[in-house]
XYZ file of C-alpha atoms in Angstrom:
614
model
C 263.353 -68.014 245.808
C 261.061 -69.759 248.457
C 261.299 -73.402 248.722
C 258.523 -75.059 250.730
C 258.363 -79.177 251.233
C 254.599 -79.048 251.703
C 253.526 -80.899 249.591
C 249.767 -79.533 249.169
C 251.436 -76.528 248.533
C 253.805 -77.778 245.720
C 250.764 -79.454 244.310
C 248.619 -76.313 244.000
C 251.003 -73.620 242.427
C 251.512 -74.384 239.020
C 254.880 -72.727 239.331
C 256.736 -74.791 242.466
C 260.382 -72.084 242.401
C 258.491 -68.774 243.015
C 260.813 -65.831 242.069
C 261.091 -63.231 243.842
C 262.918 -59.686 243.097
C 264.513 -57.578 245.633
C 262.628 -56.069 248.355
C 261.253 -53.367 246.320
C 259.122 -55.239 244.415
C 256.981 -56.581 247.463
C 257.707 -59.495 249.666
C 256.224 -63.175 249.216
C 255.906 -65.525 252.910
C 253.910 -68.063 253.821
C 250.734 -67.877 256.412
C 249.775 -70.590 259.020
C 246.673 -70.519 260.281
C 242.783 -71.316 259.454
C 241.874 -67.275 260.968
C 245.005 -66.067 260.152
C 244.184 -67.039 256.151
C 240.677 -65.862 256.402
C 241.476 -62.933 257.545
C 244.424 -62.696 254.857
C 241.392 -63.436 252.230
C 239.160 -60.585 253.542
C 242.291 -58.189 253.301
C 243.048 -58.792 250.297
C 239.349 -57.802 248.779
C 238.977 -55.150 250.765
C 242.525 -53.908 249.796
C 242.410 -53.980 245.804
C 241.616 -51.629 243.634
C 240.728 -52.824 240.326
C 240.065 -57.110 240.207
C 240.006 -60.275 242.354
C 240.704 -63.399 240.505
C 240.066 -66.527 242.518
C 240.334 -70.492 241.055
C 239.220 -73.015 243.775
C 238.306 -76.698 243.661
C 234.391 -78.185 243.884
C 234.732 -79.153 247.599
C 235.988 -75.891 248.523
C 233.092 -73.976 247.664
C 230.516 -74.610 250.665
C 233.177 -73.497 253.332
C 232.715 -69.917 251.415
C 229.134 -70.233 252.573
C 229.938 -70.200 256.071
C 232.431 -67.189 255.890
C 230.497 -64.403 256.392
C 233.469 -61.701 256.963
C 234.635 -62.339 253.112
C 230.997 -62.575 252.016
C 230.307 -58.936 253.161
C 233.917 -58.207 251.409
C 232.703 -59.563 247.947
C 229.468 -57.291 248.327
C 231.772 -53.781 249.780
C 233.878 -54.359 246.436
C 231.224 -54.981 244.127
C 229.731 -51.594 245.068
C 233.171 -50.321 244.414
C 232.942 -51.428 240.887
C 235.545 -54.185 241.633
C 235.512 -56.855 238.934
C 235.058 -60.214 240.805
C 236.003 -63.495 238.917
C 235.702 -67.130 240.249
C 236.911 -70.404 237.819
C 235.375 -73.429 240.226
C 234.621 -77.026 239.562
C 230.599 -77.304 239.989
C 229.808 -80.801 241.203
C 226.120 -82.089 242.176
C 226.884 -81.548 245.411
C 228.274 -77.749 245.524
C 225.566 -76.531 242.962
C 223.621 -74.911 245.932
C 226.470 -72.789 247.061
C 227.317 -71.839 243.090
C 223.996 -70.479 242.744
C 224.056 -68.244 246.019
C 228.009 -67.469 245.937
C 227.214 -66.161 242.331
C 225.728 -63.054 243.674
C 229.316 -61.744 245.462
C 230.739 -61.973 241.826
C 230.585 -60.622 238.476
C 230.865 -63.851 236.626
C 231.500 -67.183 237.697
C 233.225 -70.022 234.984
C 233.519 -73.745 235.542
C 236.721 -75.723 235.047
C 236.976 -79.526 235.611
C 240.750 -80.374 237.230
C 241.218 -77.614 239.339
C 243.130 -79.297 242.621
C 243.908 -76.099 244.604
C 242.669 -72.387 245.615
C 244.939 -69.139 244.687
C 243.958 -65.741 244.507
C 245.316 -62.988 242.453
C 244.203 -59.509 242.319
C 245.619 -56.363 240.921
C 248.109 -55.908 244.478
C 248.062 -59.688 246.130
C 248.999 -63.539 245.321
C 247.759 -66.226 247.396
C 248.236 -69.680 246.824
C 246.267 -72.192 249.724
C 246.847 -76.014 249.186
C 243.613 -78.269 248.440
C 240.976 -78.513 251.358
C 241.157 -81.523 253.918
C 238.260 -83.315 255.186
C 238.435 -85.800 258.501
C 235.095 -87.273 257.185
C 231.208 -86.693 256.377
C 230.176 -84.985 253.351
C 229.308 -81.365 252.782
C 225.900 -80.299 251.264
C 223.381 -77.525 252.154
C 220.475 -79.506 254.052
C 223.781 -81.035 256.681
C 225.853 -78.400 256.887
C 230.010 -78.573 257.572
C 230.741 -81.538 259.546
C 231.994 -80.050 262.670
C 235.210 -81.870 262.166
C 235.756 -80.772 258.565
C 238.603 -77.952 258.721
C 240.044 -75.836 255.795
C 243.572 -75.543 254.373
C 245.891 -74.038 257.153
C 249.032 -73.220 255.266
C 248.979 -69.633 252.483
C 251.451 -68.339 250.095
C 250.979 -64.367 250.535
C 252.947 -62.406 248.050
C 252.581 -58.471 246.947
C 255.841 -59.385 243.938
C 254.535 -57.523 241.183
C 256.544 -59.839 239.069
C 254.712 -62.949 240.895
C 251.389 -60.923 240.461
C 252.129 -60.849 236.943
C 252.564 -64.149 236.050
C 249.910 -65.475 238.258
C 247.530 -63.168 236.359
C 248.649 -64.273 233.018
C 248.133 -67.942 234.380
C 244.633 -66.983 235.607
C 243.655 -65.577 232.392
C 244.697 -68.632 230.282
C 242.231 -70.511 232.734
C 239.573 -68.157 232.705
C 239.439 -68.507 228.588
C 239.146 -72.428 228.814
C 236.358 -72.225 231.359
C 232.886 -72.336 230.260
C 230.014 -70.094 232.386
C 228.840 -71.641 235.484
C 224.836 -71.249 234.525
C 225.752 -73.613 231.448
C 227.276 -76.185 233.679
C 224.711 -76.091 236.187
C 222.191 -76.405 233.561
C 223.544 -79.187 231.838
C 223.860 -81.147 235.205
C 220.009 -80.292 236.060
C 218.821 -81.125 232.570
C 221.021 -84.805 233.124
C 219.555 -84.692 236.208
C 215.890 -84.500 235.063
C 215.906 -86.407 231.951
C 214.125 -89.691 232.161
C 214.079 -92.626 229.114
C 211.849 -95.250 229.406
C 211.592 -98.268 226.785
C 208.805 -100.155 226.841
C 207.754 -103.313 225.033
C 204.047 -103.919 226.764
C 201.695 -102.103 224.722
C 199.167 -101.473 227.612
C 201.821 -100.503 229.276
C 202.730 -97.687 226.071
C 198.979 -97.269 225.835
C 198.516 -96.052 229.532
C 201.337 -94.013 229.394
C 200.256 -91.811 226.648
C 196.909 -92.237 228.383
C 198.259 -90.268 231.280
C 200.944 -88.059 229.174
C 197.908 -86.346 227.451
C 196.199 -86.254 230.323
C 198.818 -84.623 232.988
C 197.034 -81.135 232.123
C 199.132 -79.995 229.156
C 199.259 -76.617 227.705
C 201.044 -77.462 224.260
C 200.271 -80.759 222.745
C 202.199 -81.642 219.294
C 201.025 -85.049 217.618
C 203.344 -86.348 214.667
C 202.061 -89.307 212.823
C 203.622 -91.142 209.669
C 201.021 -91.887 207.899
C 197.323 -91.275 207.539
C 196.258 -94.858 207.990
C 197.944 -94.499 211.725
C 196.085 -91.407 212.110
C 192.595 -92.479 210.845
C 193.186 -95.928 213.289
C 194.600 -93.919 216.433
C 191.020 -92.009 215.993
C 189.687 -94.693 216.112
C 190.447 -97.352 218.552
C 192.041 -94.363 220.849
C 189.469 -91.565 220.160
C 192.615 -89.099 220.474
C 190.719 -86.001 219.364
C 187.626 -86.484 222.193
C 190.644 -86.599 224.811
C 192.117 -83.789 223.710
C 188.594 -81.541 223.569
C 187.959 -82.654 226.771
C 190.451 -80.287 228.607
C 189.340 -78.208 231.450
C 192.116 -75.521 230.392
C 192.906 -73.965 226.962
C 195.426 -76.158 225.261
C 196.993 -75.523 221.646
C 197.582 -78.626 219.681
C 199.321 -79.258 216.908
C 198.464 -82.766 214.330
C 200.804 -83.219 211.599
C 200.459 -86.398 209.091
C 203.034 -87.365 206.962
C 201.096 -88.454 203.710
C 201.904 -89.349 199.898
C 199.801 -88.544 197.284
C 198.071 -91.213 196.344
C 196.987 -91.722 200.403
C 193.781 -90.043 201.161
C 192.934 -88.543 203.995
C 189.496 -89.638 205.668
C 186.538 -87.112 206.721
C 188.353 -86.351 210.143
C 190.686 -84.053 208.756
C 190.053 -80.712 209.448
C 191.919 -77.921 208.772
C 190.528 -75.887 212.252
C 188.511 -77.188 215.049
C 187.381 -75.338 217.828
C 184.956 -77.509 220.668
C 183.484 -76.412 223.367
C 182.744 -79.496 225.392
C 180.198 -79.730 228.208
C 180.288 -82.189 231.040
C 176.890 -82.071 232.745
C 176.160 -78.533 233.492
C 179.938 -77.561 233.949
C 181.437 -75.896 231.023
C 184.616 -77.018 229.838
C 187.493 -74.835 228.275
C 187.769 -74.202 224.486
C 190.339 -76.000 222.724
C 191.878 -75.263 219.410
C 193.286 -78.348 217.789
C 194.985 -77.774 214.141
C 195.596 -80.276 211.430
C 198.128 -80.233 208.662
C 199.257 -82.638 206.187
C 202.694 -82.837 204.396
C 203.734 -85.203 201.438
C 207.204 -86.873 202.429
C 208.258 -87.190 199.530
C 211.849 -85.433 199.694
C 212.064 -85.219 203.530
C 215.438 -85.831 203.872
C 216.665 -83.681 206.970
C 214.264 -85.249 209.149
C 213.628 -89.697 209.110
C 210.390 -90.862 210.679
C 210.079 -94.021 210.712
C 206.979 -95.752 209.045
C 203.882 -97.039 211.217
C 205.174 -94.474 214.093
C 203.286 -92.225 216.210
C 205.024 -89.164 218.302
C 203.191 -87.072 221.142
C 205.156 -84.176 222.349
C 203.539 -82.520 225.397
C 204.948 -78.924 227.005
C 208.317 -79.421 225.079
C 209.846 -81.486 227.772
C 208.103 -84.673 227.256
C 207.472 -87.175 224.409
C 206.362 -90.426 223.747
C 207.666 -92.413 220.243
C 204.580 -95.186 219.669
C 205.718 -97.956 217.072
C 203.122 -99.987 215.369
C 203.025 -103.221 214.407
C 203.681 -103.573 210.799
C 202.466 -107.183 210.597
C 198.752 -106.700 211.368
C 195.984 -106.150 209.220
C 194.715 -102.881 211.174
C 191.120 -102.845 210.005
C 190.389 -106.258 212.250
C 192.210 -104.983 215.434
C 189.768 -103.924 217.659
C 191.552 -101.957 220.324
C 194.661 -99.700 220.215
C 197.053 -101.616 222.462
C 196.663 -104.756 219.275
C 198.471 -101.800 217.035
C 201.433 -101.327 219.318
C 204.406 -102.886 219.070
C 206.419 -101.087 221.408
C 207.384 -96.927 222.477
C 209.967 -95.028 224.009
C 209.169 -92.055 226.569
C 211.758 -89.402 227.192
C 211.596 -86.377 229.685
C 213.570 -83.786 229.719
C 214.338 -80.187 227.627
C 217.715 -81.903 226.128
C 217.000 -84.993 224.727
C 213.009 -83.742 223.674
C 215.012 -81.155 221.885
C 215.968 -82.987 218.617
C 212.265 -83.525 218.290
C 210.912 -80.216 218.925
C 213.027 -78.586 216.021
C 212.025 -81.409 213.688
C 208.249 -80.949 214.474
C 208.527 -76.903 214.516
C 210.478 -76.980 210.666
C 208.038 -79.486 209.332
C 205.134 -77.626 210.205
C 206.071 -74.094 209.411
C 207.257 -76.069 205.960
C 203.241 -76.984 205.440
C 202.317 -72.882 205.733
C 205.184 -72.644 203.090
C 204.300 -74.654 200.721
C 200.350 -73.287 201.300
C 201.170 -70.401 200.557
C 203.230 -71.486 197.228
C 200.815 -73.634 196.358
C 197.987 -70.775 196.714
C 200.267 -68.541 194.510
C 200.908 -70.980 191.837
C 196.921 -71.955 191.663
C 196.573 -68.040 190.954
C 199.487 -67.726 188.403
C 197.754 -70.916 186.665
C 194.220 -69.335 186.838
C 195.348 -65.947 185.099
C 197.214 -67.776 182.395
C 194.566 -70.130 181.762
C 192.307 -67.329 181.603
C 194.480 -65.525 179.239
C 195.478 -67.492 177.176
C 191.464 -68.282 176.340
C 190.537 -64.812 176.172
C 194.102 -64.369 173.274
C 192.949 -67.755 171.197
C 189.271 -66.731 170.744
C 190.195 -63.243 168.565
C 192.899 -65.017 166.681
C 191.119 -67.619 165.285
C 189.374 -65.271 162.909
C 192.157 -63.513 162.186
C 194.115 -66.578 161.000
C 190.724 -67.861 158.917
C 189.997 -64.497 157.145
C 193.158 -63.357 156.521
C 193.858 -67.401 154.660
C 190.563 -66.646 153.204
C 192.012 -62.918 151.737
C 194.955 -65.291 150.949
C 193.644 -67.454 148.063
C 191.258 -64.991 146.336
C 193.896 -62.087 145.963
C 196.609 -62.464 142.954
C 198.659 -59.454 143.878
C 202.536 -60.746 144.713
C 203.175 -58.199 147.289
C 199.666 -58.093 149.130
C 200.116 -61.736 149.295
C 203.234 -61.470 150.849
C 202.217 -58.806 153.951
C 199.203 -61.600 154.059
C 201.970 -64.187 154.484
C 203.101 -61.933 157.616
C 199.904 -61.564 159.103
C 199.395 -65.331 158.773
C 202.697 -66.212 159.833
C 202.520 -64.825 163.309
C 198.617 -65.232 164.132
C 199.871 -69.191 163.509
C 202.700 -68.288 166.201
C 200.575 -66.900 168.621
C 197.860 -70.062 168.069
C 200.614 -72.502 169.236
C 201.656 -70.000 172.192
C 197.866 -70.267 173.580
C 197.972 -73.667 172.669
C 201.128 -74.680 174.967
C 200.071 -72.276 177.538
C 196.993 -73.919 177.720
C 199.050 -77.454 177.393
C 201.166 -76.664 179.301
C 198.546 -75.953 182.645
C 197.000 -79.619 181.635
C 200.696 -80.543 181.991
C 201.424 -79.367 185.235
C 198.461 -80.337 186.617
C 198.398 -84.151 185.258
C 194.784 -83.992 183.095
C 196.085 -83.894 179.909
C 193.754 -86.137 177.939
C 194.865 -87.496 174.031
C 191.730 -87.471 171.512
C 193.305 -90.690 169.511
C 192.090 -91.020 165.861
C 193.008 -92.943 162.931
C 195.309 -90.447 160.771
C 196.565 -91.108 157.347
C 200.086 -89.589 157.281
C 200.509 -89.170 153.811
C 197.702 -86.383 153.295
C 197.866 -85.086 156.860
C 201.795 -84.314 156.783
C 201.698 -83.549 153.200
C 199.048 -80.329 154.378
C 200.798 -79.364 157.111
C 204.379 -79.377 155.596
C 202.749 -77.372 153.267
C 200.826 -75.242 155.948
C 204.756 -75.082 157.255
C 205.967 -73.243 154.244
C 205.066 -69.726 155.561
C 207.603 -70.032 157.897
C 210.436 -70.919 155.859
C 209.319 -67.501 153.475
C 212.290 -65.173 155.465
C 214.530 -67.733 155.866
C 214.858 -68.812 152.444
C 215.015 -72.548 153.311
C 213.696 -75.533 151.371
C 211.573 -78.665 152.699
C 211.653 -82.368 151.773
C 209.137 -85.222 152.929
C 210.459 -88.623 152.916
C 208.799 -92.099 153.239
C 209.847 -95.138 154.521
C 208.439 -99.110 155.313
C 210.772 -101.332 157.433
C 213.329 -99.108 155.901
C 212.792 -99.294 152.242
C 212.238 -95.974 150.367
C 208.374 -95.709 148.982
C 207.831 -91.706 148.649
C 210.262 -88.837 148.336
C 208.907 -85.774 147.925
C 212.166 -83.154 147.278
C 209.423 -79.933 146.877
C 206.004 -80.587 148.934
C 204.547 -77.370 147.388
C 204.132 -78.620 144.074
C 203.978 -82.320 144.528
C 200.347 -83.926 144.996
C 198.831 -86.911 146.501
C 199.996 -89.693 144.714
C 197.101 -91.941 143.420
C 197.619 -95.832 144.312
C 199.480 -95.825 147.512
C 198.885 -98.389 150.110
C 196.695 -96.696 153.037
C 197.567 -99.325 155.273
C 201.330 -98.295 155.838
C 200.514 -94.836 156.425
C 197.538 -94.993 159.366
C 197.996 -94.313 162.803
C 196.176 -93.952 166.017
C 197.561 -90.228 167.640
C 196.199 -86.959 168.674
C 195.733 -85.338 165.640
C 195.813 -81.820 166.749
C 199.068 -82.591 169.581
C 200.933 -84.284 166.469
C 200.232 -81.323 164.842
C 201.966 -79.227 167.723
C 205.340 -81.520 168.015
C 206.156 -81.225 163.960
C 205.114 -77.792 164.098
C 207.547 -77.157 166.942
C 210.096 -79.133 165.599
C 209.975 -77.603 161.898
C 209.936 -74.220 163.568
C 212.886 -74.848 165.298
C 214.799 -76.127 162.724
C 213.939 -73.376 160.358
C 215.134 -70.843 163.268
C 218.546 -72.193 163.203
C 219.009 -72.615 159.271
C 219.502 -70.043 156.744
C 219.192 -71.089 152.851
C 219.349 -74.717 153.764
C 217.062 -77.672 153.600
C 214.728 -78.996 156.471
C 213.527 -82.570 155.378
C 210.686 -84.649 157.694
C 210.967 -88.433 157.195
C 208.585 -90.854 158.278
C 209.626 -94.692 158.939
C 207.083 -96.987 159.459
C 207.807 -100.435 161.116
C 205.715 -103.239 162.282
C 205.616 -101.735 165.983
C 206.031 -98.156 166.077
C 206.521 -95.103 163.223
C 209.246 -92.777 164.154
C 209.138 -89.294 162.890
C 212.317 -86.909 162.457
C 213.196 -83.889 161.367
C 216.569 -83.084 160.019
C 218.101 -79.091 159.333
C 221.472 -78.305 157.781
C 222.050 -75.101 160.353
C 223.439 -74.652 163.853
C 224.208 -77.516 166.301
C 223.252 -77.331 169.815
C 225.615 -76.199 172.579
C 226.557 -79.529 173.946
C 226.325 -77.792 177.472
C 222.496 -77.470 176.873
C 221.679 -81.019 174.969
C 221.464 -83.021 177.908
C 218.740 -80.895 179.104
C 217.155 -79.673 175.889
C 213.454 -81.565 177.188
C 213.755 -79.566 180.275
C 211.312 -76.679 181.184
C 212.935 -73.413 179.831
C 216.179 -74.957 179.024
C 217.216 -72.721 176.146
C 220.603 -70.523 175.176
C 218.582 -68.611 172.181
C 216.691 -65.215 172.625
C 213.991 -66.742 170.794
C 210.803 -68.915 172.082
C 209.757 -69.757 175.630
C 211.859 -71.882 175.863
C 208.284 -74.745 176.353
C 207.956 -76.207 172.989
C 210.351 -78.950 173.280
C 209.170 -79.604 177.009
C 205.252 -79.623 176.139
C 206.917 -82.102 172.708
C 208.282 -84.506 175.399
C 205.621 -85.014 177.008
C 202.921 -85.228 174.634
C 204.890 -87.949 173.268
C 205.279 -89.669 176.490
C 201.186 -90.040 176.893
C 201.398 -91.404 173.568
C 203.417 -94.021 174.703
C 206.705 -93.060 172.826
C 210.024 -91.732 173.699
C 211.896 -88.052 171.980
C 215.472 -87.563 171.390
C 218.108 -85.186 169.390
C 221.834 -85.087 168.503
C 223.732 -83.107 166.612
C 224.570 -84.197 162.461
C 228.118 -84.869 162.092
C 227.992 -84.541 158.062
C 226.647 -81.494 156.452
C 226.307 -80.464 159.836
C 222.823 -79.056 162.150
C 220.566 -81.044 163.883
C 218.338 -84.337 163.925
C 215.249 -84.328 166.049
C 213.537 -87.785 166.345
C 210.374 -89.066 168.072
C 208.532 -92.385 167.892
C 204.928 -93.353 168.324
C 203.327 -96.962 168.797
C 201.533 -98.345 165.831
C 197.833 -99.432 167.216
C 196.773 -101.815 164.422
């Protein structure tokens, strides 16, 4: 064991009793001495074989600058293929000698708390105690103060057992340090950042004044709305400045809009000026201009009335407006601002940047959806014309065939024919509804209908779907919810003479009304074999409500909640539209749709409503 009662020594080894085995296993003293322990230092380098571990404290580090016997040491073992390692503390003040030290090593790591120096290598231990100054301060432009003086007292070992555990203890530093660059970075990128809030809006005015001006090469311009845009234009003319740059510049314009917000005539998708000062040409720059809706842009919060400049992705300016004026009677751009923030620096710009950079690559996204959905939409639309024009003929000659033939079984492959040329007439017909839809033009051709011929024709029109089914269909009447008609077979009942028109009129597409029973009488029938389907109308002082009732399946109460929804469907049959394009239709009327499940005899109860226009 060594025992040693100095106390810089003590404080430096993290393990104070030093063990030490007999005197095969090396010998451990201590070295006194500034020359005697550099020359110790430039031994041990030159002396090992395999890797030289060192840990030493921030104000250590310059004195290695000066010690030009162990810096041609690092550089002979390097060549060697020695692995050098340092773990230092980088300060402000040492980051000079980090940089140039980093060179005689072949990594460097940075560790804040480090109080002493020790070396361990794969044959030597040596422990120094912290470095004393008598006073001044080092750094590279002054040099060591002439009175400044390194440790003079070394714990040299070659223990192998000491070696050992030094080396373990090294290691478990080494893994907690971080690499030097990153520290050194970090402390430049503190050192160069710059925030500036200002509340004088000449002040914020000049200052992007001269930010666009200080000869950019990448410009960025964010602004949250396109009233702030239009208004920046012009009371700041921000578009002249920026075509008046001697240099090529690439800028970027994004505008946060809505969709009911136009944007003026000075959006442009591309510009590229060449301006002219006198006779002296000026460079070409190409200014782009996007606009996003945002609506749903969660992961990134601008603030409203805000303008942000971003200039060589280490400086920006935030401009806030002032929400309070009336911005067409302010006459020059420093009335619009409130106040703005200027920040310089990669690190705090940062935030920004990759905000800016997903927002805009978002616009080319949804471009090039949008530009793919506009062609889907254009070769639907198309065919779904170019299917409805042959069928209509097909469906009137083969009704025509229909009524003047008497043979049972011709009448019945008629029945086929007519069956499915009616299906494929409502397909075109939501396709083409469906496009109107999506793109919010779907115009209603109101009329005055009389319900009790209209749905007493197309029930019956109805029946050549319930053929293969072998279902039967009721129509029931209602006023303010007294019984007036009940019609148990509507192929054999007539129009009954005497009825009051008045309860039975209403204002509605006629040909869209048409489409929702159909839908909904088609459905039914799907799900219901040898069962009744039954349509009752209830008229009431405000509204008529329409439902259709089936005796089959219920719906999956996983799926009812979202039976209105676009494709929602469990069934290999339909689109899985009809009930969506039913929805909505009766939304433009002005009404509302709705289903549940029967809980006696069982299937389901579709219901819609429309508003009586009197």
């Amino acid at each position: 064991m060594v025992y040693s009662g100095i106390k810089s020594l003590y404080n430096t080894n993290p393990f104070p009793f030093i063990p030490v085995n007999d005197e095969n296993d090396g010998e451990t003293k201590i070295i006194f001495g500034r020359d005697e322990i550099n020359d110790l230092f430039v031994k041990s380098v030159g002396e090992t074989a395999d890797n030289w571990n060192i840990t030493s404290p921030g104000e250590f580090v310059p004195l290695f600058y000066y010690m030009t016997d162990l810096r041609k040491a690092y550089k002979k073992a390097l060549e060697r293929g020695i692995k050098l390692r340092a773990i230092i503390k980088v300060t402000k003040d040492n980051i000079f000698y980090v940089k140039d030290g980093s060179q005689y090593f072949s990594e460097v790591r940075h560790m804040d708390g480090i109080v002493g120096t020790f070396v361990v290598s794969d044959k030597h231990y040596l422990g120094t105690s912290t470095v004393l100054y008598d006073e001044g301060k080092v750094n590279a432009e002054e040099g060591i103060h002439k009175t400044q003086y390194p440790t003079q007292q070394c714990i040299f070992s070659t223990s192998r057992e000491l070696i050992h555990q030094q080396q373990k203890y090294f290691d478990i530093l080494w893994d907690q340090a971080i690499p030097a660059v990153e520290k050194i970075k970090e402390m430049e990128n503190l050192e160069n950042t710059q925030l500036n809030v200002m509340d004088n809006p000449l002040k914020v005015q000049i200052m992007l004044t001269n930010l666009l001006r200080s000869t950019p090469k990448e410009v960025w311009l964010l602004f949250s709305s396109c009233t702030i845009f239009e208004n920046t234009q012009r009371l700041f003319n921000i578009l002249t400045i920026l075509q008046s740059f001697q240099e090529k510049i690439g800028v970027r314009i994004l505008i946060l809009t809505n969709n009911t917000e136009p944007l003026k005539p000075s959006e442009r998708t591309q510009i590229n000026v060449t301006a002219k000062e006198g006779d002296a040409p000026l460079g070409k720059s190409s200014i782009e201009i996007r606009k996003i809706e945002n609506a749903g842009l969660t992961n990134f919060e601008v603030q409203t009335n805000t303008m942000i400049a971003i200039c060589d992705r280490d400086k920006s300016l935030t401009i806030k407006f002032n929400q309070d004026k009336d911005y067409t009677s302010v006459e020059t751009f420093s009335q619009l601002i409130e106040s703005g923030v200027y920040t310089a620096g990669k690190e705090p710009v940062m935030p920004s940047i990759l905000s800016f950079e997903r927002l805009w690559y978002q616009t080319k996204l949804i471009q090039n959806v949008e530009e793919s959905v506009n062609l889907q939409k254009e070769f639907v639309n198309l065919a779904a014309h170019e299917l409805r024009n042959p069928i209509q003929p097909i469906l009137g000659l083969s009704e025509l065939v229909h009524d003047k033939i008497t043979d049972e079984g011709q009448k019945k492959m008629l029945n086929i024919i007519i069956k499915n040329a009616r299906k494929l007439m409502h397909l075109t017909d939501d396709i083409l509804d469906l496009t109107r839809i999506e793109e919010k033009i779907l115009v209603l051709n109101k009329e005055k209908i009389d319900l009790y011929p209209y749905l007493l024709n197309l029930t019956k029109e109805c029946q050549t779907l319930l053929h293969d089914k072998n279902n039967h269909m009721e129509l029931e009447f209602k006023h303010n919810n007294k019984l007036i008609l009940d019609l148990k077979n509507v192929v054999k009942d007539e129009l009954v003479e005497g009825y009051d028109k008045k309860y039975f009129e209403v204002s509605a597409d006629q040909f869209r009304l048409s489409r929702i029973l159909y839908n909904l009488i088609d459905n039914a029938n799907k799900f219901t074999d040898s069962g009744i389907i039954k349509v009752l109308v209830e008229i009431w002082e405000d509204k008529v409500k329409f439902s259709v009732f089936n005796s089959g399946k219920a719906i999956d109460e996983e799926i009812l909640p979202k039976l209105f929804n676009k494709f929602a469907t469990k069934s290999f049959q339909g689109t899985g539209l009809g009930l969506y394009l039913c929805k909505n239709i009766v939304e433009a009327h002005g009404g509302r749709i709705w289903a549940e499940n029967n809980k006696d005899p069982g299937g389901v109860t579709f219901a819609f409503t429309i508003p009586l226009d009197r």
